[in-house]
XYZ file of C-alpha atoms in Angstrom:
559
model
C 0.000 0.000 0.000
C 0.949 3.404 -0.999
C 0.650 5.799 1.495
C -0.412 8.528 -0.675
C -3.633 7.046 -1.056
C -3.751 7.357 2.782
C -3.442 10.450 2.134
C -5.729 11.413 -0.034
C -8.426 9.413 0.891
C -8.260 10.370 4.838
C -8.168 14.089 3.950
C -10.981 13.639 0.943
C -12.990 12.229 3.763
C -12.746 14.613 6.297
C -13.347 17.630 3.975
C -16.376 15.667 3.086
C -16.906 16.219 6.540
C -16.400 19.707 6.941
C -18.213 20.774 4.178
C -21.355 18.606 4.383
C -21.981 16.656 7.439
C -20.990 19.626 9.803
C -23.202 22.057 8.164
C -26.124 19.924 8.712
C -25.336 19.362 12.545
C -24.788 23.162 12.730
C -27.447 24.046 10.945
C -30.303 21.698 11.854
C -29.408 20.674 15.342
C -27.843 23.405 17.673
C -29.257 25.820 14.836
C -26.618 28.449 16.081
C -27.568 31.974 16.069
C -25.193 35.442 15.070
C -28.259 36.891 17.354
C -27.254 35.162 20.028
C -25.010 37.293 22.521
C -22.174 35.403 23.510
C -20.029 35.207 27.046
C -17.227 36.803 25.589
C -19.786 39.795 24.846
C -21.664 39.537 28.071
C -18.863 39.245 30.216
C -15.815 40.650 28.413
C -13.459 41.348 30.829
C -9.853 41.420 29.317
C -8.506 38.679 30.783
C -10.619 35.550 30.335
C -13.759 36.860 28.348
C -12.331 37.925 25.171
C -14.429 38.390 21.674
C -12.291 36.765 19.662
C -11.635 36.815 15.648
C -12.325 33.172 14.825
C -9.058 32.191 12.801
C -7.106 33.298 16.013
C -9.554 31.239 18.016
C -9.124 28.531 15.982
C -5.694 28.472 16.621
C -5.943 28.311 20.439
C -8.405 25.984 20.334
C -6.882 22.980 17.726
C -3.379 23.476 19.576
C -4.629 23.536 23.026
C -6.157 20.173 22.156
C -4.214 18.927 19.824
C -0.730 18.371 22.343
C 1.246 15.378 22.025
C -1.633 13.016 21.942
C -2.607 12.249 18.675
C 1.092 11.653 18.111
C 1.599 9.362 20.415
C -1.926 7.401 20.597
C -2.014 6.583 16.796
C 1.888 5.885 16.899
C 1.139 3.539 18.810
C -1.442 2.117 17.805
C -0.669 0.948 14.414
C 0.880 -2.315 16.453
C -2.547 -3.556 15.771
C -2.246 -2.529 12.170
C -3.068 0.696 9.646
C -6.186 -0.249 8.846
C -8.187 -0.323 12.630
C -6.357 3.272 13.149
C -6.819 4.722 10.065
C -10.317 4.002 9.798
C -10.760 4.908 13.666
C -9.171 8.523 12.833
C -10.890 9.305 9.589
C -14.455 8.534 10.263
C -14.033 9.438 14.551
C -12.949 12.547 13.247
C -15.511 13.063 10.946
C -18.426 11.877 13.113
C -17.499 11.856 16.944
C -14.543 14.518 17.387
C -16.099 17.630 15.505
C -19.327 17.031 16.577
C -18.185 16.538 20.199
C -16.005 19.884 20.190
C -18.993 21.891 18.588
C -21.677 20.762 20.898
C -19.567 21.106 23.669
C -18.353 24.996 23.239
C -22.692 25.495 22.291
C -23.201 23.596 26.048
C -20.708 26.110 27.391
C -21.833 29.432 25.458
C -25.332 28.760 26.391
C -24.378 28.448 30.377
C -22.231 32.112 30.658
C -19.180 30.376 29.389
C -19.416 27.836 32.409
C -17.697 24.214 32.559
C -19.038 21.072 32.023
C -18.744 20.474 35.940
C -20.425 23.433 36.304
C -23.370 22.844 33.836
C -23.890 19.365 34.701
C -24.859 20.840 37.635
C -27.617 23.170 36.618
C -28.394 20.112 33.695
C -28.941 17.074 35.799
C -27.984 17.819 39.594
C -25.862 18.455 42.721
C -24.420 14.646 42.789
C -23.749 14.376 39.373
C -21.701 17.870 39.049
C -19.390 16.694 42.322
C -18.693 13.416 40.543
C -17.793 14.624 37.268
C -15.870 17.666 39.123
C -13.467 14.771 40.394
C -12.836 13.095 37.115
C -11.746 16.328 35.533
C -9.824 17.137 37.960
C -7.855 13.687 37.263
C -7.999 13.954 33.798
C -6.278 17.448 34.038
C -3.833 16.234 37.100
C -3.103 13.633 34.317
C -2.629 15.695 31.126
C -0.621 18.731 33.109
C 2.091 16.305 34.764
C 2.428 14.008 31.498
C 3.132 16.681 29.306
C 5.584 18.853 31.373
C 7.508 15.206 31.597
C 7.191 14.843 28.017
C 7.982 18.597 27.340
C 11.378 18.295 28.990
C 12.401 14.485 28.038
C 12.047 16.693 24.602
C 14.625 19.221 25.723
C 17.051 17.277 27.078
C 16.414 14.588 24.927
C 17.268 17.250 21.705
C 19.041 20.594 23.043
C 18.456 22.508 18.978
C 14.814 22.218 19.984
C 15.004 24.465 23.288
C 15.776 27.956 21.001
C 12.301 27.322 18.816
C 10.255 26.376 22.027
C 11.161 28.932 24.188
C 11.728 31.685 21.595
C 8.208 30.976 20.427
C 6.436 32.534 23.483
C 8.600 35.672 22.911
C 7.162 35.683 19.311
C 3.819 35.172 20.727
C 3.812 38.361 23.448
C 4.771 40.858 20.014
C 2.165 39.166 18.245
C -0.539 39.565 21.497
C 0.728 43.095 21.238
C 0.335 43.872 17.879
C -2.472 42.464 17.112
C -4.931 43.788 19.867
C -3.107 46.953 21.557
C -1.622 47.997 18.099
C -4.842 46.352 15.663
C -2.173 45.907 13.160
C -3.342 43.756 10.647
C -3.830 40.614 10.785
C -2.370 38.612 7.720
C 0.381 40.281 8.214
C 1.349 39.973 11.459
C 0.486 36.224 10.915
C 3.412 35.834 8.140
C 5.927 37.424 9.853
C 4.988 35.176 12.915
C 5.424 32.655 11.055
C 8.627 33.826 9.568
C 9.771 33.840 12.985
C 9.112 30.842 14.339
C 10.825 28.957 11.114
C 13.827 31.106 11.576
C 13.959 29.842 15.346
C 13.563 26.423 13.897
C 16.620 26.665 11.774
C 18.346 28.426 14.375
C 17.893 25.966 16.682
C 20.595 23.296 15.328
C 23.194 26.110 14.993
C 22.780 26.818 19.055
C 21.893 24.082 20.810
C 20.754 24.688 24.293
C 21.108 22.345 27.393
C 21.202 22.717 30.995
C 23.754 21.003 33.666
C 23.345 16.983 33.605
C 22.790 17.890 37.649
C 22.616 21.503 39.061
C 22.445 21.577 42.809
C 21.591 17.994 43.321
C 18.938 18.089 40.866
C 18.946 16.316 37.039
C 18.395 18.734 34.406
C 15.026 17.043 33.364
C 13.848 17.332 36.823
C 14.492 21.443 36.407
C 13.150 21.519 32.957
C 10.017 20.331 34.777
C 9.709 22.983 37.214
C 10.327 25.481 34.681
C 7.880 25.089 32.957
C 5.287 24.669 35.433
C 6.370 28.270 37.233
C 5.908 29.295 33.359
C 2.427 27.243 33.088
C 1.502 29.170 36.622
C 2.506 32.661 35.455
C 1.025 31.652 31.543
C -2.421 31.074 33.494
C -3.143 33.937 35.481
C -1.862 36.594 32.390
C -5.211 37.827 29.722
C -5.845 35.236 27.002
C -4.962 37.610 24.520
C -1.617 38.619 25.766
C 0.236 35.316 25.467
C -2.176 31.922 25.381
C -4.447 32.945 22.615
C -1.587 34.798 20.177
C 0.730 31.704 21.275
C -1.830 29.229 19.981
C -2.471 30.792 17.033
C 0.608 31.342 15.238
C 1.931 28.073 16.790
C -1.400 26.557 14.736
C -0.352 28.275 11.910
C 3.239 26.900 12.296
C 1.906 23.465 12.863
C 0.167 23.244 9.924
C 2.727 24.487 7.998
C 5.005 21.957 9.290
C 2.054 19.278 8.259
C 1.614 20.621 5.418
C 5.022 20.165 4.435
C 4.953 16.395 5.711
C 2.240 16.026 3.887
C 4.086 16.931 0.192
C 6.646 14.880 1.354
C 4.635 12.357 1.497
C 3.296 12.861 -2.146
C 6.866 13.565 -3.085
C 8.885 10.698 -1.730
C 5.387 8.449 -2.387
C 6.764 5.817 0.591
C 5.593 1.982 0.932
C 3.618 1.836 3.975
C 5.780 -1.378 5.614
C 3.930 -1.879 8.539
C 1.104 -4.846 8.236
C -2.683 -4.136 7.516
C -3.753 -5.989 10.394
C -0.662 -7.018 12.506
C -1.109 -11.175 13.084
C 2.325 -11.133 14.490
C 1.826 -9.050 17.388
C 5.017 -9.147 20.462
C 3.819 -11.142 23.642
C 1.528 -8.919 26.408
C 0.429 -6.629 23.339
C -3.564 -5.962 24.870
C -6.736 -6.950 22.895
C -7.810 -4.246 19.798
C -11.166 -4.454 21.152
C -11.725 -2.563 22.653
C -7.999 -0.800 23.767
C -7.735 0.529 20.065
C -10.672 3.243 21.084
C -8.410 4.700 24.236
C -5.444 3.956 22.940
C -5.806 6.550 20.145
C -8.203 9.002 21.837
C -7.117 12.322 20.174
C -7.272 12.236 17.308
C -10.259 10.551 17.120
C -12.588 11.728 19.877
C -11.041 13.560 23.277
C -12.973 14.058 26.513
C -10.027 16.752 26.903
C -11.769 18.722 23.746
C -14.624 18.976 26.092
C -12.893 20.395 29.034
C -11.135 22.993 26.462
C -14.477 23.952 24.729
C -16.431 24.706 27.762
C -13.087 26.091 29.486
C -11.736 28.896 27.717
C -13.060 28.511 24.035
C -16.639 29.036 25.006
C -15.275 32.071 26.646
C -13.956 34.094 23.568
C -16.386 33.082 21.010
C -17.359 36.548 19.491
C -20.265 34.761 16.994
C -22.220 31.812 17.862
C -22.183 30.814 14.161
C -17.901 31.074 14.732
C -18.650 27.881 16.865
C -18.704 25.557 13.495
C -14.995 26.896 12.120
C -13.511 27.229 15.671
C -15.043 23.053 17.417
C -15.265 21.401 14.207
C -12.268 22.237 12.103
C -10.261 22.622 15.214
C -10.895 18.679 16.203
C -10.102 18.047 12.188
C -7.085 19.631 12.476
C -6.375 17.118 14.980
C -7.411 14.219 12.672
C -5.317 15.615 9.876
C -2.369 15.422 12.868
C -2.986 12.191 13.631
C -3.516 10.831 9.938
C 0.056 12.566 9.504
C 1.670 10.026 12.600
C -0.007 7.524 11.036
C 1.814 7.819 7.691
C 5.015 8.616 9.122
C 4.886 5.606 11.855
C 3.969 2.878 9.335
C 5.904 4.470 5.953
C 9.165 6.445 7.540
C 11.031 2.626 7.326
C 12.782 1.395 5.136
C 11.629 -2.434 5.683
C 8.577 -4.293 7.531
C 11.800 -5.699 9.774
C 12.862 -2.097 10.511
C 9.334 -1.700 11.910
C 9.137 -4.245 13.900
C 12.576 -3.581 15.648
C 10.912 -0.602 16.717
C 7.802 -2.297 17.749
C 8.812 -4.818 19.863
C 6.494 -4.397 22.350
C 2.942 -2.265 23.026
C 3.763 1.542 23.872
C 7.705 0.720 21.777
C 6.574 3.313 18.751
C 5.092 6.389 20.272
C 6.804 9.637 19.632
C 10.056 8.200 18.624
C 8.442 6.505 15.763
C 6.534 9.512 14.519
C 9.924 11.886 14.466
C 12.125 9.785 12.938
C 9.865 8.418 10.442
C 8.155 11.878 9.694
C 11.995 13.038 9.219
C 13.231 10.761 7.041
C 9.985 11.214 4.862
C 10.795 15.128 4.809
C 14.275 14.543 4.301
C 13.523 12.429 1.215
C 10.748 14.093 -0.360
C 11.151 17.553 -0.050
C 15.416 17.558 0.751
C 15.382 19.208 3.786
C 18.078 17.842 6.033
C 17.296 14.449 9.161
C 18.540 17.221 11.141
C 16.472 19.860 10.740
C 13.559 17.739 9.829
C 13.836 15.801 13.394
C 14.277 19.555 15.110
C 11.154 20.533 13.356
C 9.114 17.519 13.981
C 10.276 17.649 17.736
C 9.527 21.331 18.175
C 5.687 20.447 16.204
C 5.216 17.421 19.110
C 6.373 20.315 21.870
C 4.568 23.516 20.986
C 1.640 20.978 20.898
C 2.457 19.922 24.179
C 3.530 23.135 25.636
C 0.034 25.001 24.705
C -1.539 22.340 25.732
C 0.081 22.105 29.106
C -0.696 26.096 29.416
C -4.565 25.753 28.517
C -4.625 22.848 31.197
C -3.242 24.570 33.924
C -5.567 27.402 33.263
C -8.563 24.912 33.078
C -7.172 23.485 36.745
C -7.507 26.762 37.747
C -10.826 27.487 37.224
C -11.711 24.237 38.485
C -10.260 24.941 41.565
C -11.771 28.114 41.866
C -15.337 26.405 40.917
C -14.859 24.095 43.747
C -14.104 27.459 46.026
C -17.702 29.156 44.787
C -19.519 25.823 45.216
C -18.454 24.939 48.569
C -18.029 28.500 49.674
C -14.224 28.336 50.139
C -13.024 32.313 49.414
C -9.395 31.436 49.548
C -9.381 28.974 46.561
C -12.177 31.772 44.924
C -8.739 33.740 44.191
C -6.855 33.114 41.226
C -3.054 33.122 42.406
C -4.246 30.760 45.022
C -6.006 28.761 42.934
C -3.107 28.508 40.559
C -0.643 27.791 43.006
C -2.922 24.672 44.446
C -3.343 23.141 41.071
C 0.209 23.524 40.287
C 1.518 22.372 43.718
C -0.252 19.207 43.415
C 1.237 18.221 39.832
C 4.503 19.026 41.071
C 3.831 16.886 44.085
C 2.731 13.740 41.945
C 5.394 14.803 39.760
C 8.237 14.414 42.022
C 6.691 12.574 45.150
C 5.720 9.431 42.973
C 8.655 9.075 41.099
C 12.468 10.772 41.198
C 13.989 13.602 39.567
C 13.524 12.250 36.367
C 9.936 12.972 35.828
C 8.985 9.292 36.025
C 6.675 10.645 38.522
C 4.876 12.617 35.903
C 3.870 9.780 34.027
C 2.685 7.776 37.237
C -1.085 7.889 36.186
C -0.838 8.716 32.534
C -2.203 4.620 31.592
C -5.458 6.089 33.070
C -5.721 9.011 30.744
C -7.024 6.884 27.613
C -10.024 5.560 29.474
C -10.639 8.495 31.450
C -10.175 11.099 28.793
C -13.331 8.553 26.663
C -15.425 8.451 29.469
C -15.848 12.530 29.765
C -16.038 12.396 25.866
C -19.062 10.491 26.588
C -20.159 11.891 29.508
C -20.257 15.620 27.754
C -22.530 14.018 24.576
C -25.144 12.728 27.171
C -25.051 15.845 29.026
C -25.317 17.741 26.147
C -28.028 15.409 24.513
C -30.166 16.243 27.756
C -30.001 19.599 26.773
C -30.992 19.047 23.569
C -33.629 17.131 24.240
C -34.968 19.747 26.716
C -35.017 22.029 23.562
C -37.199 19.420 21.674
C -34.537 18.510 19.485
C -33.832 14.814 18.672
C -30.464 13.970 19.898
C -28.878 10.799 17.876
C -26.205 12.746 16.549
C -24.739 12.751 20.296
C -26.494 9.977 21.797
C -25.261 7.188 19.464
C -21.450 8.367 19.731
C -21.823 8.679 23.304
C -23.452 5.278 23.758
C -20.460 3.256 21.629
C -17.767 5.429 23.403
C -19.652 4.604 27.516
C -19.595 1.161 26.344
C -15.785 0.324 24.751
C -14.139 2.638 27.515
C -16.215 0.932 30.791
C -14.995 -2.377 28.832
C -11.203 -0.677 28.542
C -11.198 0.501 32.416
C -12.449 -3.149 33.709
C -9.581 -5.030 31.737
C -6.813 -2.453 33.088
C -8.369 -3.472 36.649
C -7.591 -6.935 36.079
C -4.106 -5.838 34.692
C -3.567 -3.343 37.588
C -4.006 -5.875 40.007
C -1.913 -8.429 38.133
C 0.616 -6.128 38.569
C 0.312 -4.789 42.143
C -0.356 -1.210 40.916
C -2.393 -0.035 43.840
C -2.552 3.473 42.932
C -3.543 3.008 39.494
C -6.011 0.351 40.597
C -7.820 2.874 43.557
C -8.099 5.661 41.321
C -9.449 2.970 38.101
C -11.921 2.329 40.479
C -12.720 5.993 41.532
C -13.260 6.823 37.491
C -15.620 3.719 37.076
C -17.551 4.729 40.116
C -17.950 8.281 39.537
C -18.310 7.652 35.678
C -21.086 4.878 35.874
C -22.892 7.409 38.518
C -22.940 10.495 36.791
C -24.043 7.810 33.372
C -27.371 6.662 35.802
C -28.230 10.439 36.895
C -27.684 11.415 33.162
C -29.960 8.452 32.089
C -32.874 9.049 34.683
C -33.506 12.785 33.381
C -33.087 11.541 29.737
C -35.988 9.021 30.718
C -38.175 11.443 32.007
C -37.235 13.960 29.603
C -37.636 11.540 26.815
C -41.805 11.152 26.390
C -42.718 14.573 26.765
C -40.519 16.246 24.231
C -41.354 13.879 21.560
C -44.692 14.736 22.274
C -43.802 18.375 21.792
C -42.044 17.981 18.903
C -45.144 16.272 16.981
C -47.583 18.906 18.229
């Protein structure tokens, strides 16, 4: 198989889905309104409520979900094969992801800009809102600490890629600047952003950067990691629009440059996708497909994160309700077209099916590693550009994805904290330094307290993120199909999604409980068990009002 017709046939798809499918959800089932006045309007307040242009908001919001993800999910999934992962990406995208992120920020924009703790709340009840309130917490804990581990394995791991991720957010603040205290214009600030950033990139080989091995007892990862979360902290409590939403933005338009150019190496270079259509000679302990391949490769195809994001600070700078369609849908296909992209590069970027395989020698082998050097030897042979700088480039792409990631999460943890200050009535955590400092504190405690200096700490909990990240991607389509059935619209378009995703991930969670206690992993195995709890709770109270909601709005929508 050629892996241009991956290509093509993935993005021919997903247009297709753009074009048609989400104009009929838009259109016929949220219906959105430009009468509508948003949050962003209602509330504007400089720093979080922000009416937004929707291109820039469309940056933030694809590379504050996009992170390292659907890099890593789809990179490693393809042990199972092309074929489950391709057609999981494509056709999630098309009919889970976009509709998720869209009905989501609506949930949000129609609740004061609120989060889905928070409207679950006001949607179904006290109970379920404290339930869900504890898996996003978790699912946050787990993306924040991951990510500033992976985010400085990165820079240690390849010193020319600390210039172009650092010298990005300085590129960012002039853009903030420009673009809303000077209103200089914005196609043209957006090229010489981008200008920028590829001149860091190239830069970034001719000076690499690295700290001590060990400064003051300390390994240089472990300082990397702190670091960036005093950055993360500071990042979160600054306006949207002076660093987070310009930062996004150009990095999105970066990003997709840097796709873009993977993808015509692709159609250049026209590689043999080695890897096996579905893998019969998988390594020993590789986990079932069914149903691990739908947590295994979660963004990408459908994130529970997206919902946290939408309803967290998207919702919050939408300037047009009918902005919702460009900004949810084409912002969770930009994250298909990102994961199509690792699937290419970690199937076709060998040279033989035995080079593969001495890569994937075991479940989790491929990840990252697999979509940089593949996706750089691609580049490097279609389009000429050197391994080096094709590897810098690839690894600054996984880490700006990572890094605004990271800083949309901690700035999610913060509000979270600071909703769990105005519903129990707690002033101190009401404040935002103090409710920075708390969420921050206790990633740096798992960080370090569960693991050395070495950030192994940071990854203690990450197996649970595939599972839990499903579960509040179906948990937001059944809240949000409540609402729309309140409205008297018909909800399949959420309910059916939600239903297959409830059902592979409570499947997913109960065989890691088996393996968690197999391997004495008490931690993992308490907090499995606090997810499926909380999860199958919230799924009940969600389920009662749907049943009572049910009758009489099909009545009302006949009369």
């Amino acid at each position: 198989m050629n892996s241009i017709f991956l290509l093509i046939a993935g993005l021919g798809f997903m247009a297709l889905g753009f074009f048609i499918y989400s104009k009929f959800i838009a259109e016929k089932v949220f219906k959105f309104s430009e009468d509508f006045k948003t949050p962003a309007h209602e509330f504007n307040d400089g720093i979080d409520y922000v009416p937004s242009n929707k291109y820039v908001l469309w940056g933030h919001h694809f590379t504050s979900v996009a992170g390292a993800a659907p890099i890593i999910g789809p990179a490693i999934a393809v042990i199972w094969g092309w074929v489950p992962a391709f057609i999981w990406v494509v056709f999630g995208t098309i009919f889970m992801a976009g509709v998720h992120d869209m009905s989501a920020i609506w949930a949000s924009v129609r609740n004061r800009g609120q989060s889905m703790g928070f409207i679950v709340g006001k949607v179904i009840g006290g109970r379920a809102r404290a339930l869900l309130m504890v898996v996003i917490f978790l699912l946050l804990l787990m993306v924040n600490t991951a990510f500033g581990t992976v985010i400085a394995r990165m820079m240690v791991n390849t010193p020319s890629s600390v210039l172009p991720v650092w010298g990005a957010l300085v590129v960012a603040f002039i853009i903030g600047q420009a673009i809303y205290r000077f209103k200089l214009s914005l196609p043209i600030v957006s090229i010489v952003g981008v200008i920028a950033l590829y001149a860091l990139i190239w830069a970034g080989p001719q000076v690499p950067l690295a700290l001590p091995t060990e400064m003051m007892g300390m390994s240089s990862t472990g300082w990397w990691i702190l670091i960036l979360f005093a950055y993360a902290a500071i990042a979160s409590l600054l306006p949207v629009w002076m660093l987070l939403q310009p930062r996004d933005y150009i990095n999105g338009l970066q990003l997709f440059i840097g796709l873009g150019i993977l993808y015509v190496s692709i159609m250049l270079f026209a590689p043999d996708v080695v890897a096996p259509a579905f893998n019969e000679n998988m390594p020993n302990g590789t986990p079932p497909i069914m149903p691990l391949l739908f947590v295994t490769i979660a963004c990408g195809a459908i994130s529970g994160f997206h919902g946290l994001v939408s309803s967290g600070t998207t919702s919050k700078q939408i300037n047009n309700e009918k902005d919702i369609r460009f900004v949810g849908y084409f912002g969770a296909m930009g994250e298909g077209m990102l994961s199509l992209g690792a699937i290419i590069a970690a199937t076709a970027g060998f040279a033989t099916l035995a080079d593969w395989e001495a890569v994937y020698t075991a479940f989790g082998k491929g990840s990252i590693g697999a979509f940089i050097n593949g996706g750089g030897e691609i580049i490097n042979q279609g389009v000429g550009i050197s391994k080096e700088i094709s590897v810098t480039m690839l690894t600054v792409m996984a880490a700006l994805f990572a890094g605004t990631t990271m800083d949309t999460g901690v700035r999610l943890q913060r509000y979270i904290v600071q909703e769990f200050g105005e519903i129990y009535n707690l002033p101190a955590l009401k404040n935002g330094t103090v409710a920075t400092l708390s969420a921050v504190g206790i990633c740096i405690g798992l960080v370090f307290g569960t693991g050395g200096d070495d950030g192994a700490g940071g990854l203690t909990i990450w197996p649970l993120f595939g599972t839990t990240n499903q579960l509040m991607a179906g948990l937001t389509l059944l809240i949000v199909s409540v609402m729309l059935l309140r409205k008297g619209i018909k909800s399949w378009y959420t309910l059916l999604p939600m239903a297959f995703l409830l059902a592979m991930t409570v499947m997913a969670l109960l065989i890691q409980l088996q393996s968690f206690y197999a391997k004495e992993q008490w931690l993992l195995l308490v907090l499995d068990i606090i997810i499926l709890i909380a999860s199958i709770l919230v799924s009940f109270e969600c389920v009662s009002v749907l049943r009572k909601e049910w009758p009489s709005k099909e009545k009302e929508a006949v009369k």
